[in-house]
PDB file of C-alpha atoms in Angstrom:
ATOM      1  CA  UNK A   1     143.199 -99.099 213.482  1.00  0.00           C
ATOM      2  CA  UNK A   2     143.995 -96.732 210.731  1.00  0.00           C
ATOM      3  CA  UNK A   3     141.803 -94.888 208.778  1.00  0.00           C
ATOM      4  CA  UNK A   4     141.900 -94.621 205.448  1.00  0.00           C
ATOM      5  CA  UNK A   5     142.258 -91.663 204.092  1.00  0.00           C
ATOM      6  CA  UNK A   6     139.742 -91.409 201.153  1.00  0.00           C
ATOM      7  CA  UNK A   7     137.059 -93.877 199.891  1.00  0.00           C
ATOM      8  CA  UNK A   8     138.123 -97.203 197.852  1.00  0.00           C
ATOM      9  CA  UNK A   9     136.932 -97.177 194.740  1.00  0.00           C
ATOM     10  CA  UNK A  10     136.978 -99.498 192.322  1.00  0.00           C
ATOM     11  CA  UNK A  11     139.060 -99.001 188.921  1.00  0.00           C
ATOM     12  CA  UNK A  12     137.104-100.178 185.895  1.00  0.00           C
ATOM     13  CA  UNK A  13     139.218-102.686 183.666  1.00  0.00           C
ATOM     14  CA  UNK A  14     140.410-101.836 180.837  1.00  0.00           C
ATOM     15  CA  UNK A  15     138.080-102.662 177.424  1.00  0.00           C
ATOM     16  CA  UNK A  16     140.972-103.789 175.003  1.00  0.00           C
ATOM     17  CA  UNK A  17     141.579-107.151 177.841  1.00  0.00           C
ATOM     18  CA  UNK A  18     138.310-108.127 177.266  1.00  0.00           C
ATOM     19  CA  UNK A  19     138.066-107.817 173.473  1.00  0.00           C
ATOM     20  CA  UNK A  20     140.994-109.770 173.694  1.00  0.00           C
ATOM     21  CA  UNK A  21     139.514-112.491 175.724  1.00  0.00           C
ATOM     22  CA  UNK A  22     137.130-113.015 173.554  1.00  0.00           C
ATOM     23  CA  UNK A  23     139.288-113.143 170.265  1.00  0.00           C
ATOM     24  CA  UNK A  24     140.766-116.173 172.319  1.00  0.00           C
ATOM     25  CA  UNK A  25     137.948-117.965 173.167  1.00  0.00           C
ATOM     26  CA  UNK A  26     136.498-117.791 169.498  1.00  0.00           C
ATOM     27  CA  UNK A  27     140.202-118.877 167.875  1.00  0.00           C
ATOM     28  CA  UNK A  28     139.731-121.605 170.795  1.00  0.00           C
ATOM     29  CA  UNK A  29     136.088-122.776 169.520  1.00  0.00           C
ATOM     30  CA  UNK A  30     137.359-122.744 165.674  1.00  0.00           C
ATOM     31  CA  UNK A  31     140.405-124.501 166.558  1.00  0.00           C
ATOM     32  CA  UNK A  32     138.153-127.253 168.228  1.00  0.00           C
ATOM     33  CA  UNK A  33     135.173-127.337 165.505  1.00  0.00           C
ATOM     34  CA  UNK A  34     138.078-127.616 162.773  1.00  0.00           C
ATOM     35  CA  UNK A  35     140.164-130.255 164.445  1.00  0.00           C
ATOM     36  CA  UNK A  36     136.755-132.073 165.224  1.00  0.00           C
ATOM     37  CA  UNK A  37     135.114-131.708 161.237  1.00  0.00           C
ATOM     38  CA  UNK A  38     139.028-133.117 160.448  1.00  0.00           C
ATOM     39  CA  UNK A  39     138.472-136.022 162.383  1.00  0.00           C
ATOM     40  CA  UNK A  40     134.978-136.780 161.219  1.00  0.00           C
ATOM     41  CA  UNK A  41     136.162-136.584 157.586  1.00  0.00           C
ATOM     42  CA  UNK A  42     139.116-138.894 157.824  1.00  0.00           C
ATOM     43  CA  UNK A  43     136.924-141.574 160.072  1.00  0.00           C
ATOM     44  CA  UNK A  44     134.734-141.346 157.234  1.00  0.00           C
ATOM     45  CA  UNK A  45     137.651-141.446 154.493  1.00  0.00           C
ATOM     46  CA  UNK A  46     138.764-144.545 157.043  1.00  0.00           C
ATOM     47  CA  UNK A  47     135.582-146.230 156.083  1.00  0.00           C
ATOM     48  CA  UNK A  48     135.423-145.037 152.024  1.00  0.00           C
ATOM     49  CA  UNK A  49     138.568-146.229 151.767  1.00  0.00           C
ATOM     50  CA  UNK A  50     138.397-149.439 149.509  1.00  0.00           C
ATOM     51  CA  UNK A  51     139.506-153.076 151.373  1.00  0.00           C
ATOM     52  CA  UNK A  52     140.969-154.589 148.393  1.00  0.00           C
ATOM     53  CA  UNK A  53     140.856-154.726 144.630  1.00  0.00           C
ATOM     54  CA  UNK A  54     137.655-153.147 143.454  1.00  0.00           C
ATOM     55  CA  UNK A  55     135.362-155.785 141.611  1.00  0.00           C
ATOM     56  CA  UNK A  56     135.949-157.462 138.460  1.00  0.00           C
ATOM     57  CA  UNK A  57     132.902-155.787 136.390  1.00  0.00           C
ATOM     58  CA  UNK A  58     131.293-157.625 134.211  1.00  0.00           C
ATOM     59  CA  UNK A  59     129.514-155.994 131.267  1.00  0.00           C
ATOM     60  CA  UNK A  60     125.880-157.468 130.381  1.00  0.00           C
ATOM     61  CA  UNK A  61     126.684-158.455 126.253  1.00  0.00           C
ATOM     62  CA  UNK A  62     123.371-159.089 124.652  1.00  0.00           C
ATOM     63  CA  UNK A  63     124.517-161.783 122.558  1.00  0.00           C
ATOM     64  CA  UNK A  64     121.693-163.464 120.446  1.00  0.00           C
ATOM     65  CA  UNK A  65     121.214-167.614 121.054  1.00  0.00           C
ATOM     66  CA  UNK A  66     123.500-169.185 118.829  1.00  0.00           C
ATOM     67  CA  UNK A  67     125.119-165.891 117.583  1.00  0.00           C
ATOM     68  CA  UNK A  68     128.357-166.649 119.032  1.00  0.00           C
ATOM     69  CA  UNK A  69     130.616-168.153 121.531  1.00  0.00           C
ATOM     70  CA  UNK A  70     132.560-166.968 124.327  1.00  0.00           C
ATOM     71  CA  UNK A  71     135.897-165.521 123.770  1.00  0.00           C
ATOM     72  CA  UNK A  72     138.787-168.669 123.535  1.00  0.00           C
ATOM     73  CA  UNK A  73     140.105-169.478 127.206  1.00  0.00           C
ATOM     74  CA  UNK A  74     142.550-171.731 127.206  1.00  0.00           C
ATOM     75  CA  UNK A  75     143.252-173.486 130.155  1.00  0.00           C
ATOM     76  CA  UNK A  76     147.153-174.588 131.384  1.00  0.00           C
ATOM     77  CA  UNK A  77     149.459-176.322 129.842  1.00  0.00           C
ATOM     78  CA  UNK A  78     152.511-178.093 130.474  1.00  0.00           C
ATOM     79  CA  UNK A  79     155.185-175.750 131.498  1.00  0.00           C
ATOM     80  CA  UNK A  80     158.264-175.305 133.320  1.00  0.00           C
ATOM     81  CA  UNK A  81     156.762-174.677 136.815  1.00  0.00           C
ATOM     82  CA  UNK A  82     156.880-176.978 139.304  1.00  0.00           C
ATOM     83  CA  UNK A  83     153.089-176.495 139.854  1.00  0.00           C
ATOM     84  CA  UNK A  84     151.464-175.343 136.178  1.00  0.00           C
ATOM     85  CA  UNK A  85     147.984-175.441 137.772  1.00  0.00           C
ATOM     86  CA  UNK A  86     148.003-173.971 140.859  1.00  0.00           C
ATOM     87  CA  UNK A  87     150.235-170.835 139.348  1.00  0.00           C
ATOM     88  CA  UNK A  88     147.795-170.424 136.229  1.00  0.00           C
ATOM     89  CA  UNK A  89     145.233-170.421 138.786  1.00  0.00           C
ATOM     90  CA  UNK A  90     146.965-167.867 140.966  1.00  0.00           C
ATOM     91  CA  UNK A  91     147.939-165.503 138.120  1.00  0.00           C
ATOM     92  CA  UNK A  92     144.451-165.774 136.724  1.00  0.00           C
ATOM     93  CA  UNK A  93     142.820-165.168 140.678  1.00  0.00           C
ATOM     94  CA  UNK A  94     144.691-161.742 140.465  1.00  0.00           C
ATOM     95  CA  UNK A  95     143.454-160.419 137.112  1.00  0.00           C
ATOM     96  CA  UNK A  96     139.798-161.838 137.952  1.00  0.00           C
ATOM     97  CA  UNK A  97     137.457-161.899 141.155  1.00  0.00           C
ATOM     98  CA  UNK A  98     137.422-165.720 141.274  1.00  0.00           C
ATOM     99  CA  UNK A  99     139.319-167.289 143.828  1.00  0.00           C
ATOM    100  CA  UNK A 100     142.309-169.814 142.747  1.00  0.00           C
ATOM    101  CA  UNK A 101     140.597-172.499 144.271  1.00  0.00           C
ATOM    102  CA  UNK A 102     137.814-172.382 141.883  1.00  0.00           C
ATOM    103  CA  UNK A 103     139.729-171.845 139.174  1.00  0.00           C
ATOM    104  CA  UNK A 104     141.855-174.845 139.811  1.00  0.00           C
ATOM    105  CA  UNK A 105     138.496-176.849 139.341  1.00  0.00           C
ATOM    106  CA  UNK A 106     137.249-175.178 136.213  1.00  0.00           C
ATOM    107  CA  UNK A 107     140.608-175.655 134.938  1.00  0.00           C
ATOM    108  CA  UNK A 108     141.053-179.048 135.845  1.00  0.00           C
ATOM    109  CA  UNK A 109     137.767-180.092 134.659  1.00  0.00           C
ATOM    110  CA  UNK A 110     138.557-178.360 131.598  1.00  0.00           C
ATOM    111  CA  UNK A 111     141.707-180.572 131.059  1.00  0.00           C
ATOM    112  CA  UNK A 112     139.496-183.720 131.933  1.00  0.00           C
ATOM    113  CA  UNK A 113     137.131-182.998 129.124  1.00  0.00           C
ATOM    114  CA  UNK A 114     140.173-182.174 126.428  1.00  0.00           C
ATOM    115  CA  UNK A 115     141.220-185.617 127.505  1.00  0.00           C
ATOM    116  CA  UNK A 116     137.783-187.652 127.210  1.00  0.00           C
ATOM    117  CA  UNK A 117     135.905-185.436 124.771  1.00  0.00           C
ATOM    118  CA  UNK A 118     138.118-182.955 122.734  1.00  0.00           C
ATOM    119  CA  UNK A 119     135.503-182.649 120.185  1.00  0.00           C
ATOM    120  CA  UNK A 120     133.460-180.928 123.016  1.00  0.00           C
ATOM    121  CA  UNK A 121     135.734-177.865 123.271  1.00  0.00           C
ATOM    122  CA  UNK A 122     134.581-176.539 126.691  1.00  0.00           C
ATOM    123  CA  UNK A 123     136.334-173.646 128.404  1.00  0.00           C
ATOM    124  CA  UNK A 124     137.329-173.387 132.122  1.00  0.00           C
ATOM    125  CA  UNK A 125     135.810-170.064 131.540  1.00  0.00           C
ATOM    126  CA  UNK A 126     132.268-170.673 130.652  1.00  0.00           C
ATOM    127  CA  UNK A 127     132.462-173.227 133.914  1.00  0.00           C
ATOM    128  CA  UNK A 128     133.622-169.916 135.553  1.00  0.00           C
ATOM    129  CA  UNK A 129     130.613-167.868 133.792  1.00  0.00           C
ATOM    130  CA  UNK A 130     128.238-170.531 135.414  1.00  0.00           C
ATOM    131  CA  UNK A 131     130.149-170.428 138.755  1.00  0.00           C
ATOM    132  CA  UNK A 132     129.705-166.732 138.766  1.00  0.00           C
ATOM    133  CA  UNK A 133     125.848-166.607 138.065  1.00  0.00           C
ATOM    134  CA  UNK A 134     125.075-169.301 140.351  1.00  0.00           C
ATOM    135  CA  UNK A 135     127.122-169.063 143.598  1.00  0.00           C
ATOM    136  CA  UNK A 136     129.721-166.695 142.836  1.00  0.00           C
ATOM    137  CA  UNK A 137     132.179-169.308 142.997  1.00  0.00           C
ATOM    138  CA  UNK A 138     130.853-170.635 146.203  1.00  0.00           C
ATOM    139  CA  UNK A 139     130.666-167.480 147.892  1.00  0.00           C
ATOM    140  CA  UNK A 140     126.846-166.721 148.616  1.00  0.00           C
ATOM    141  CA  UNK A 141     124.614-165.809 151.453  1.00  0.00           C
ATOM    142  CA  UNK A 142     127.548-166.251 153.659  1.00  0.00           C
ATOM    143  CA  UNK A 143     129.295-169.341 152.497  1.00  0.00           C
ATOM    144  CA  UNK A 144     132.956-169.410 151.145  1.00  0.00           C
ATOM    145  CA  UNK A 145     134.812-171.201 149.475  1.00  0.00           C
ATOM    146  CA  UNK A 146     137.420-173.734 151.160  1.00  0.00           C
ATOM    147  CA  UNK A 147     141.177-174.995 150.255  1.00  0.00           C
ATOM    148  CA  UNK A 148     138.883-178.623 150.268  1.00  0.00           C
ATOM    149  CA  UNK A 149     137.014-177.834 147.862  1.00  0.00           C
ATOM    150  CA  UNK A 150     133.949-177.497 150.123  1.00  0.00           C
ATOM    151  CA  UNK A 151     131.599-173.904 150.962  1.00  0.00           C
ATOM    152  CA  UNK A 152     132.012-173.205 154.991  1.00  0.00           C
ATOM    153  CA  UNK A 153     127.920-174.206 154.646  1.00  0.00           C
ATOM    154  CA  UNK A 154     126.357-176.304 152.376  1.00  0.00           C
ATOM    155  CA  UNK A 155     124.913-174.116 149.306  1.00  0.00           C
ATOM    156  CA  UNK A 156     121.197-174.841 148.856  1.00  0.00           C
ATOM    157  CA  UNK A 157     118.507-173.262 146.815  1.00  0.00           C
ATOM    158  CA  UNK A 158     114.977-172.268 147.030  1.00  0.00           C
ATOM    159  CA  UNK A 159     112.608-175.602 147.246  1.00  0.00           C
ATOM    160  CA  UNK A 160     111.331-175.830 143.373  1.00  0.00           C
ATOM    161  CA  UNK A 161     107.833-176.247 144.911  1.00  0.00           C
ATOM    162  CA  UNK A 162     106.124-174.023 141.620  1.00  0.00           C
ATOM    163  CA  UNK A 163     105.980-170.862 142.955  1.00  0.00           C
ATOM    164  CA  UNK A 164     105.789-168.080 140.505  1.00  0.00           C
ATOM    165  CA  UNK A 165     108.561-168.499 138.001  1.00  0.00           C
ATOM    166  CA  UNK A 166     109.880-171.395 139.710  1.00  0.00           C
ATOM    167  CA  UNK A 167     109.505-174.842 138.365  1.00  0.00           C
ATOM    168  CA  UNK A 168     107.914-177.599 139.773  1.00  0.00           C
ATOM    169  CA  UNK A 169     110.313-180.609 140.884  1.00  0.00           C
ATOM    170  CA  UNK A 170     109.080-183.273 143.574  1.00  0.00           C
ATOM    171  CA  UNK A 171     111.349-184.722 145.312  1.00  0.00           C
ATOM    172  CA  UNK A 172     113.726-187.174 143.733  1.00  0.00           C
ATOM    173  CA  UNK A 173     116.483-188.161 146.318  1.00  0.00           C
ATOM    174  CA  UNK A 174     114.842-188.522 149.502  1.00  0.00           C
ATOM    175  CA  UNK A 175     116.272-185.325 150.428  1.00  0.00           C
ATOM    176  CA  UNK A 176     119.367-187.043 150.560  1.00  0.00           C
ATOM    177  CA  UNK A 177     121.785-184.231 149.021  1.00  0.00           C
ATOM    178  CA  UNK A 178     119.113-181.353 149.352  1.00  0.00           C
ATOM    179  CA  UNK A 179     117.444-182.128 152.912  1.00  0.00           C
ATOM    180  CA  UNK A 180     113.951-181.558 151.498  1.00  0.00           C
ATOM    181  CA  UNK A 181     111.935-184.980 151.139  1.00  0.00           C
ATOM    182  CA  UNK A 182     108.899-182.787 149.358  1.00  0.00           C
ATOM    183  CA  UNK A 183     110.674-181.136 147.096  1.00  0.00           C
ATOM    184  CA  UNK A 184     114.033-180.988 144.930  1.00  0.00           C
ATOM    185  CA  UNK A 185     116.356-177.966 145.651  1.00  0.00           C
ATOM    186  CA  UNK A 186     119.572-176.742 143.638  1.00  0.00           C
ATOM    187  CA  UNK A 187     122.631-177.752 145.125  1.00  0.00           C
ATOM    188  CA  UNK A 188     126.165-176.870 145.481  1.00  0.00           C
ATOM    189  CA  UNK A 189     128.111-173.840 144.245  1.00  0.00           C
ATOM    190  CA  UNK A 190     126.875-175.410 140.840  1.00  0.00           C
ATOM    191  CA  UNK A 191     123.074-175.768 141.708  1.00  0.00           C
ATOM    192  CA  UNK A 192     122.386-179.130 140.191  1.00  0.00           C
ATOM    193  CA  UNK A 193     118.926-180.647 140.506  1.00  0.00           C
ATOM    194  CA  UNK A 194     119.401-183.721 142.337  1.00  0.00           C
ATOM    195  CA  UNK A 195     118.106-186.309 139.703  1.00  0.00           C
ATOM    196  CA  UNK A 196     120.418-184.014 137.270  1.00  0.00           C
ATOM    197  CA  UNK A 197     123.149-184.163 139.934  1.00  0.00           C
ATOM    198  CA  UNK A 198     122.656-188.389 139.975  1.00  0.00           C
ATOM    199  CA  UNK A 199     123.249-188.543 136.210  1.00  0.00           C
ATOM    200  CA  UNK A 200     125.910-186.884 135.584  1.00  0.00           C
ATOM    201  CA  UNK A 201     127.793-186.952 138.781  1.00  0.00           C
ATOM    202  CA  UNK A 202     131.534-188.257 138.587  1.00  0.00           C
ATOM    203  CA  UNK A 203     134.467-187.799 141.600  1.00  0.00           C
ATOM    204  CA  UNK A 204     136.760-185.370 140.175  1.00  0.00           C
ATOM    205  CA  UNK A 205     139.802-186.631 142.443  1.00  0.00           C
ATOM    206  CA  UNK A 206     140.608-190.570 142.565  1.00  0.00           C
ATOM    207  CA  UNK A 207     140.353-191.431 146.194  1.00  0.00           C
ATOM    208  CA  UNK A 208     136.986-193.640 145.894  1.00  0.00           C
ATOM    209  CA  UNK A 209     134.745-191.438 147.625  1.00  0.00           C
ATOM    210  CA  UNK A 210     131.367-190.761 145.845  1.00  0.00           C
ATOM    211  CA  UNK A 211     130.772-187.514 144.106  1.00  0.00           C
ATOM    212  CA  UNK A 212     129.668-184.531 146.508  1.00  0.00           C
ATOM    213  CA  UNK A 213     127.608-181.579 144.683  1.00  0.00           C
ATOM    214  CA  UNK A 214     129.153-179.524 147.217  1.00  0.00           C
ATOM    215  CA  UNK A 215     132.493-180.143 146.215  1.00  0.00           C
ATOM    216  CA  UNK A 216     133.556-177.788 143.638  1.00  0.00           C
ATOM    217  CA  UNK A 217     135.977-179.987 141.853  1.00  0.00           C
ATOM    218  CA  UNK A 218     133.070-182.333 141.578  1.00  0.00           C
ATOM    219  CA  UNK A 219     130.383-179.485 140.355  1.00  0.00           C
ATOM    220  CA  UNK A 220     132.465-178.221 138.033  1.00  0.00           C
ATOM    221  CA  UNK A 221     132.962-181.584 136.502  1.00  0.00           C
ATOM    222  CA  UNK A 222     129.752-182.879 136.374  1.00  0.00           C
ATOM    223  CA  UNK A 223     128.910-179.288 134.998  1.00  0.00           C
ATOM    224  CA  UNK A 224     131.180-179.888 132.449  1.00  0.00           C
ATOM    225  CA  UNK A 225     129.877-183.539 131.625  1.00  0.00           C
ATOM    226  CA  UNK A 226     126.086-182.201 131.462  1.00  0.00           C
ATOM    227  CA  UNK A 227     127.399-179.212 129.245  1.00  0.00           C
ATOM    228  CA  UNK A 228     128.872-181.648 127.224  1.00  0.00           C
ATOM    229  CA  UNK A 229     126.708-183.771 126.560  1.00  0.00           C
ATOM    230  CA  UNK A 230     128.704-187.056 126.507  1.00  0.00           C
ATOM    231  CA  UNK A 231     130.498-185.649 123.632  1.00  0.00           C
ATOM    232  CA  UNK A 232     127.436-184.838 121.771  1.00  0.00           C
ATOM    233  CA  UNK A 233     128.067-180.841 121.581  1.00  0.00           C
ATOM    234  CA  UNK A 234     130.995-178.594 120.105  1.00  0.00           C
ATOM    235  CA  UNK A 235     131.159-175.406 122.446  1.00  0.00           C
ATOM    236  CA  UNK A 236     133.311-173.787 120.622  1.00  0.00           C
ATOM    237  CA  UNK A 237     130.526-172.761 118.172  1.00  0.00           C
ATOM    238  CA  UNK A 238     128.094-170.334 118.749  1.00  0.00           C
ATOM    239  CA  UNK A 239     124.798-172.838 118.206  1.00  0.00           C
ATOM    240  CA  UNK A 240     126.898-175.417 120.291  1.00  0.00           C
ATOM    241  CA  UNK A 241     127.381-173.132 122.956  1.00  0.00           C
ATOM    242  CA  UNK A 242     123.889-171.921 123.532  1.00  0.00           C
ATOM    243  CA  UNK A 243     122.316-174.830 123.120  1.00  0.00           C
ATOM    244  CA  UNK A 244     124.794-176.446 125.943  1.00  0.00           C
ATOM    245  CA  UNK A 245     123.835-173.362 128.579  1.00  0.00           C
ATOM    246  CA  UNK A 246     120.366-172.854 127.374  1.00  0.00           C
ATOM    247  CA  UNK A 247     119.492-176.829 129.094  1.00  0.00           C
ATOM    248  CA  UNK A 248     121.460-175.231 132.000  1.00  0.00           C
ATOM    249  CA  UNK A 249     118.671-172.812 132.443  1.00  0.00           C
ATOM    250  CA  UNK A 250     116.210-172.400 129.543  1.00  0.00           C
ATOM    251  CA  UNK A 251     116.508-168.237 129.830  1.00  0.00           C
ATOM    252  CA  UNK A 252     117.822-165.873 126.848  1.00  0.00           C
ATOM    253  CA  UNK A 253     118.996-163.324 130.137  1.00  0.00           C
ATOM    254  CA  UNK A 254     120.847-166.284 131.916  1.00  0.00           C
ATOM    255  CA  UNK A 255     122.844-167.091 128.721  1.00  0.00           C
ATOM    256  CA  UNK A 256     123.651-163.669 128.178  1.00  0.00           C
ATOM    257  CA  UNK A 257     124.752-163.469 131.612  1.00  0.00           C
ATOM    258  CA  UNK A 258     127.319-166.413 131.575  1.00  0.00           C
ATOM    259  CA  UNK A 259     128.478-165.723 128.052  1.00  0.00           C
ATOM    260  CA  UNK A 260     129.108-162.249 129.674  1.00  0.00           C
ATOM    261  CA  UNK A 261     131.363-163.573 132.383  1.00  0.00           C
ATOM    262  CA  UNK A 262     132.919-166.091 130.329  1.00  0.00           C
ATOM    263  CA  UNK A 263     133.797-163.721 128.074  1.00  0.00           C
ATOM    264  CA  UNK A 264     135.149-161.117 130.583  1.00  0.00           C
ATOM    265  CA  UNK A 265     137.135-163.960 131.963  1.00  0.00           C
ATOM    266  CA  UNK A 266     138.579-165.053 129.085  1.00  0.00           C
ATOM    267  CA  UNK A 267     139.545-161.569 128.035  1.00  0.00           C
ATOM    268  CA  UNK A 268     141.215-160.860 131.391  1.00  0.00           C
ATOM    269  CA  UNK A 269     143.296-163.968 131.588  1.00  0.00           C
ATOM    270  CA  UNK A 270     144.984-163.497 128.425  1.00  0.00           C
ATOM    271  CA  UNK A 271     146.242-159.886 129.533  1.00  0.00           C
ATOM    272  CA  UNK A 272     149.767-160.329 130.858  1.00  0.00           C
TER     273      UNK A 272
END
């Protein structure tokens, strides 16, 4: 065996190589945290990012009782489509946050009540402004609105049982429409009373089939009969207005909050 001739020893490496290492590694680390904060902020961007059309706001209008009426709505006429109603409805479904199919009814009992009471002078829109308050167009607590007419589940309120600022109503139907046989409960995307529902009740389409609170060509019809009054009230005045809403529900803050909607409604539909 050979013999080396001196002693290994070992060279030390040179310092620049491992500055330069580390410059590397730290480039590495910032390109990672970066291209990990990047992701982060467009998942959450993902997630801000609207869905659809923002909400139709609606601002609160402290109207006085009796001070005034709604701004004029008017509903469709005859025209040159093949379909007047259900293209109104569709224009009017873009500029607004209520879907066509309740629009169709509001408009539609609208048109009833120009035929059977003119004098009355209801607007699709304060239907709408009543829609909105009470079911948001039968869309609440998970139901929505079907091309029937009909909520996915049946729309019913609290049991009026005289709780604190709740009325007192035994039950009138049997719980027939509301399924409580102790107390009456608001029904339908309308929330009528049943003994107010039994009054004023009247099928919307002509097929023989009795009137359905859930149905909102029915609610809106009956809503527009009670409003009404059998004729009895002009709408299109301020006092006639009020008064109208106010037996809806007997609250200065409710009929500010319809004649609010209607009003936004009305406004928006006549925007082209």
């Amino acid at each position: 065996m050979v013999q080396p001739s001196e002693p290994r020893t070992s060279a030390p490496r040179p310092r620049n190589g491992n500055v330069f290492g580390r410059i590397v590694l730290v480039l590495l680390l910032i390109v990672v945290v970066a291209a990990g904060a990047w992701g982060l902020g467009a998942l959450n961007r993902k997630d801000a990012a609207p869905l659809g059309p923002p909400p139709f706001l609606v601002p609160i209008q402290e109207v006085n009782p009796g001070e005034a009426a709604p701004g004029n709505a008017a509903a469709p006429g005859t025209t040159q489509d093949a379909n007047p109603l259900a293209d109104w409805a569709t224009r009017v479904a873009s500029k607004t946050d209520i879907p066509a199919r309740a629009l169709h009814a509001y408009a539609s009992a609208d048109l009833t009540m120009q035929r059977e009471f003119p004098s009355c002078r209801i607007s699709w829109a304060t239907l709408a402004g009543i829609g909105r308050v009470e079911s948001h167009h039968g869309n609440i607590n998970g139901a929505k609105l079907q091309e029937n007419g009909l909520p996915t589940r049946p729309i019913i309120g609290i049991p009026l049982d005289g709780s604190p600022g709740v009325k007192a109503i035994h039950d009138t139907d049997g719980g027939r429409l509301d399924g409580d046989t102790t107390w009456d409960r608001a029904v339908g995307p309308m929330q009528f009373i049943p003994g107010t529902w039994n009054r004023w009740a009247k099928r919307a389409a002509d097929d023989g089939l009795p009137a359905d609170p859930q149905n909102i060509d029915d609610a809106a019809l009956a809503a527009a009969r009670y409003l009404c009054g059998a004729g009895a009230r002009d709408l299109g005045t301020g006092q006639g207005w009020w008064a109208a809403v106010m037996t809806y529900n007997n609250s200065v803050e409710y009929g500010q909050n319809v004649f609010s909607g209607a009003d936004a409604y009305a406004r928006a539909s006549a925007q082209q």
